[in-house]
Short mmCIF file of N, CA and C in Angstrom, two decimals:
data_model
loop_
_atom_site.label_atom_id
_atom_site.label_comp_id
_atom_site.label_asym_id
_atom_site.label_seq_id
_atom_site.Cartn_x
_atom_site.Cartn_y
_atom_site.Cartn_z
N UNK Y 19 -51.49 -103.71 -109.95
CA UNK Y 19 -52.47 -102.72 -110.38
C UNK Y 19 -52.15 -101.36 -109.75
N UNK Y 20 -52.14 -101.26 -108.42
CA UNK Y 20 -51.81 -100.02 -107.72
C UNK Y 20 -50.45 -100.18 -107.04
N UNK Y 21 -49.79 -99.04 -106.83
CA UNK Y 21 -48.51 -99.06 -106.12
C UNK Y 21 -48.72 -99.49 -104.67
N UNK Y 22 -47.74 -100.19 -104.13
CA UNK Y 22 -47.83 -100.69 -102.76
C UNK Y 22 -48.04 -99.57 -101.74
N UNK Y 23 -47.41 -98.42 -101.98
CA UNK Y 23 -47.55 -97.28 -101.08
C UNK Y 23 -49.02 -96.81 -101.01
N UNK Y 24 -49.69 -96.78 -102.15
CA UNK Y 24 -51.10 -96.37 -102.20
C UNK Y 24 -51.99 -97.41 -101.52
N UNK Y 25 -51.67 -98.67 -101.69
CA UNK Y 25 -52.43 -99.74 -101.04
C UNK Y 25 -52.30 -99.63 -99.52
N UNK Y 26 -51.09 -99.41 -99.02
CA UNK Y 26 -50.89 -99.28 -97.58
C UNK Y 26 -51.59 -98.04 -97.03
N UNK Y 27 -51.54 -96.94 -97.78
CA UNK Y 27 -52.23 -95.71 -97.38
C UNK Y 27 -53.73 -95.96 -97.27
N UNK Y 28 -54.27 -96.70 -98.22
CA UNK Y 28 -55.70 -97.04 -98.20
C UNK Y 28 -56.04 -97.87 -96.98
N UNK Y 29 -55.23 -98.87 -96.68
CA UNK Y 29 -55.49 -99.72 -95.50
C UNK Y 29 -55.48 -98.91 -94.22
N UNK Y 30 -54.59 -97.91 -94.14
CA UNK Y 30 -54.42 -97.13 -92.91
C UNK Y 30 -55.42 -95.97 -92.78
N UNK Y 31 -55.84 -95.38 -93.90
CA UNK Y 31 -56.57 -94.12 -93.82
C UNK Y 31 -57.94 -94.08 -94.49
N UNK Y 32 -58.40 -95.16 -95.06
CA UNK Y 32 -59.70 -95.16 -95.74
C UNK Y 32 -60.83 -95.44 -94.74
N UNK Y 33 -61.46 -94.37 -94.29
CA UNK Y 33 -62.58 -94.48 -93.35
C UNK Y 33 -63.73 -93.63 -93.84
N UNK Y 34 -64.78 -93.53 -93.07
CA UNK Y 34 -65.98 -92.79 -93.45
C UNK Y 34 -65.63 -91.39 -93.96
N UNK Y 35 -66.15 -91.07 -95.13
CA UNK Y 35 -65.94 -89.75 -95.74
C UNK Y 35 -64.75 -89.67 -96.68
N UNK Y 36 -63.98 -90.75 -96.82
CA UNK Y 36 -62.81 -90.76 -97.69
C UNK Y 36 -63.23 -90.94 -99.14
N UNK Y 37 -62.69 -90.09 -100.03
CA UNK Y 37 -62.93 -90.24 -101.46
C UNK Y 37 -62.12 -91.42 -101.98
N UNK Y 38 -62.75 -92.23 -102.82
CA UNK Y 38 -62.13 -93.44 -103.35
C UNK Y 38 -62.20 -93.43 -104.86
N UNK Y 39 -61.29 -94.17 -105.49
CA UNK Y 39 -61.34 -94.37 -106.93
C UNK Y 39 -61.11 -95.85 -107.20
N UNK Y 40 -61.68 -96.31 -108.31
CA UNK Y 40 -61.51 -97.73 -108.67
C UNK Y 40 -60.64 -97.83 -109.92
N UNK Y 41 -60.11 -99.01 -110.13
CA UNK Y 41 -59.30 -99.25 -111.32
C UNK Y 41 -60.15 -99.17 -112.59
N UNK Y 42 -61.47 -99.23 -112.43
CA UNK Y 42 -62.39 -99.13 -113.57
C UNK Y 42 -62.78 -97.68 -113.87
N UNK Y 43 -62.19 -96.73 -113.12
CA UNK Y 43 -62.46 -95.32 -113.36
C UNK Y 43 -63.66 -94.76 -112.62
N UNK Y 44 -64.21 -95.51 -111.68
CA UNK Y 44 -65.33 -95.02 -110.88
C UNK Y 44 -64.80 -94.24 -109.68
N UNK Y 45 -65.64 -93.34 -109.17
CA UNK Y 45 -65.33 -92.60 -107.96
C UNK Y 45 -66.46 -92.79 -106.97
N UNK Y 46 -66.13 -92.79 -105.69
CA UNK Y 46 -67.13 -92.94 -104.66
C UNK Y 46 -66.58 -92.47 -103.32
N UNK Y 47 -67.40 -92.57 -102.30
CA UNK Y 47 -67.00 -92.15 -100.96
C UNK Y 47 -67.40 -93.24 -99.98
N UNK Y 48 -66.52 -93.52 -99.04
CA UNK Y 48 -66.85 -94.51 -98.03
C UNK Y 48 -67.92 -93.94 -97.11
N UNK Y 49 -69.05 -94.65 -97.03
CA UNK Y 49 -70.13 -94.24 -96.15
C UNK Y 49 -69.92 -94.85 -94.77
N UNK Y 50 -69.43 -96.10 -94.75
CA UNK Y 50 -69.18 -96.74 -93.46
C UNK Y 50 -68.06 -97.77 -93.62
N UNK Y 51 -67.29 -97.93 -92.55
CA UNK Y 51 -66.26 -98.96 -92.47
C UNK Y 51 -66.23 -99.45 -91.03
N UNK Y 52 -66.63 -100.68 -90.83
CA UNK Y 52 -66.66 -101.22 -89.48
C UNK Y 52 -66.60 -102.73 -89.51
N UNK Y 53 -66.96 -103.33 -88.41
CA UNK Y 53 -66.91 -104.79 -88.30
C UNK Y 53 -67.89 -105.48 -89.24
N UNK Y 54 -68.92 -104.74 -89.67
CA UNK Y 54 -69.90 -105.33 -90.59
C UNK Y 54 -69.54 -105.10 -92.05
N UNK Y 55 -68.38 -104.48 -92.33
CA UNK Y 55 -67.91 -104.30 -93.70
C UNK Y 55 -67.74 -102.85 -94.11
N UNK Y 56 -67.59 -102.67 -95.42
CA UNK Y 56 -67.35 -101.35 -96.00
C UNK Y 56 -68.41 -101.09 -97.05
N UNK Y 57 -68.95 -99.87 -97.04
CA UNK Y 57 -69.95 -99.47 -98.02
C UNK Y 57 -69.47 -98.21 -98.72
N UNK Y 58 -69.44 -98.26 -100.06
CA UNK Y 58 -69.03 -97.11 -100.87
C UNK Y 58 -70.26 -96.60 -101.60
N UNK Y 59 -70.48 -95.28 -101.54
CA UNK Y 59 -71.63 -94.67 -102.20
C UNK Y 59 -71.16 -93.76 -103.34
N UNK Y 60 -72.06 -93.52 -104.28
CA UNK Y 60 -71.79 -92.61 -105.39
C UNK Y 60 -71.68 -91.18 -104.84
N UNK Y 61 -71.02 -90.32 -105.59
CA UNK Y 61 -70.92 -88.91 -105.23
C UNK Y 61 -71.47 -88.07 -106.37
N UNK Y 62 -71.91 -86.88 -106.04
CA UNK Y 62 -72.31 -85.90 -107.05
C UNK Y 62 -71.62 -84.59 -106.71
N UNK Y 63 -71.39 -83.77 -107.73
CA UNK Y 63 -70.73 -82.49 -107.51
C UNK Y 63 -71.75 -81.41 -107.19
N UNK Y 64 -71.50 -80.70 -106.10
CA UNK Y 64 -72.31 -79.55 -105.71
C UNK Y 64 -71.35 -78.43 -105.38
N UNK Y 65 -71.44 -77.33 -106.12
CA UNK Y 65 -70.52 -76.21 -105.95
C UNK Y 65 -69.07 -76.68 -106.04
N UNK Y 66 -68.80 -77.54 -107.00
CA UNK Y 66 -67.47 -78.07 -107.29
C UNK Y 66 -66.90 -78.96 -106.19
N UNK Y 67 -67.76 -79.41 -105.27
CA UNK Y 67 -67.32 -80.29 -104.19
C UNK Y 67 -68.05 -81.62 -104.30
N UNK Y 68 -67.35 -82.75 -104.10
CA UNK Y 68 -68.04 -84.04 -104.12
C UNK Y 68 -68.88 -84.23 -102.86
N UNK Y 69 -70.11 -84.63 -103.05
CA UNK Y 69 -71.05 -84.84 -101.94
C UNK Y 69 -71.59 -86.27 -102.05
N UNK Y 70 -71.59 -87.02 -100.96
CA UNK Y 70 -72.09 -88.40 -101.04
C UNK Y 70 -73.59 -88.44 -101.29
N UNK Y 71 -74.01 -89.47 -102.01
CA UNK Y 71 -75.43 -89.72 -102.23
C UNK Y 71 -75.83 -90.95 -101.40
N UNK Y 72 -77.05 -91.38 -101.54
CA UNK Y 72 -77.50 -92.59 -100.85
C UNK Y 72 -77.37 -93.84 -101.71
N UNK Y 73 -76.87 -93.68 -102.95
CA UNK Y 73 -76.76 -94.80 -103.89
C UNK Y 73 -75.50 -95.62 -103.59
N UNK Y 74 -75.69 -96.83 -103.08
CA UNK Y 74 -74.57 -97.72 -102.78
C UNK Y 74 -74.04 -98.29 -104.10
N UNK Y 75 -72.73 -98.12 -104.34
CA UNK Y 75 -72.14 -98.64 -105.57
C UNK Y 75 -71.21 -99.83 -105.32
N UNK Y 76 -70.84 -100.06 -104.07
CA UNK Y 76 -69.99 -101.22 -103.75
C UNK Y 76 -70.07 -101.53 -102.27
N UNK Y 77 -70.01 -102.82 -101.94
CA UNK Y 77 -69.99 -103.29 -100.56
C UNK Y 77 -68.96 -104.41 -100.43
N UNK Y 78 -68.21 -104.39 -99.34
CA UNK Y 78 -67.16 -105.39 -99.13
C UNK Y 78 -67.15 -105.85 -97.68
N UNK Y 79 -66.64 -107.05 -97.47
CA UNK Y 79 -66.52 -107.61 -96.12
C UNK Y 79 -65.39 -106.96 -95.36
N UNK Y 80 -64.31 -106.58 -96.08
CA UNK Y 80 -63.15 -106.00 -95.42
C UNK Y 80 -62.32 -105.18 -96.40
N UNK Y 81 -61.31 -104.52 -95.89
CA UNK Y 81 -60.48 -103.63 -96.70
C UNK Y 81 -59.70 -104.38 -97.77
N UNK Y 82 -59.24 -105.57 -97.46
CA UNK Y 82 -58.48 -106.35 -98.45
C UNK Y 82 -59.34 -106.75 -99.64
N UNK Y 83 -60.59 -107.11 -99.38
CA UNK Y 83 -61.51 -107.44 -100.48
C UNK Y 83 -61.77 -106.21 -101.35
N UNK Y 84 -61.92 -105.05 -100.72
CA UNK Y 84 -62.15 -103.80 -101.45
C UNK Y 84 -60.96 -103.48 -102.35
N UNK Y 85 -59.76 -103.58 -101.80
CA UNK Y 85 -58.55 -103.28 -102.58
C UNK Y 85 -58.38 -104.30 -103.71
N UNK Y 86 -58.65 -105.55 -103.45
CA UNK Y 86 -58.55 -106.59 -104.48
C UNK Y 86 -59.50 -106.32 -105.64
N UNK Y 87 -60.63 -105.66 -105.34
CA UNK Y 87 -61.59 -105.32 -106.39
C UNK Y 87 -61.22 -104.03 -107.11
N UNK Y 88 -60.12 -103.38 -106.68
CA UNK Y 88 -59.62 -102.22 -107.42
C UNK Y 88 -59.84 -100.86 -106.78
N UNK Y 89 -60.37 -100.79 -105.56
CA UNK Y 89 -60.63 -99.50 -104.91
C UNK Y 89 -59.47 -99.07 -104.02
N UNK Y 90 -59.07 -97.79 -104.15
CA UNK Y 90 -58.04 -97.18 -103.30
C UNK Y 90 -58.42 -95.72 -103.05
N UNK Y 91 -57.68 -95.09 -102.14
CA UNK Y 91 -57.89 -93.67 -101.85
C UNK Y 91 -57.59 -92.85 -103.10
N UNK Y 92 -58.45 -91.84 -103.35
CA UNK Y 92 -58.23 -90.94 -104.48
C UNK Y 92 -57.31 -89.81 -104.06
#
């Protein structure tokens, strides 16, 4: 689905505040990534900049589960 280079970049650099995209064409931002999992929230555009909202659009136990579901760094 995604190139291996993009998958490795996601594993290394996807932390709080990182813009993400899914294979389904969705966009979101990581709100949290820690021992309790990963939470991705919806974003809205304000002055042409993506801003996170409080609407949770995806939750995962770990980075591998997130990537398997199609999410990588945008």
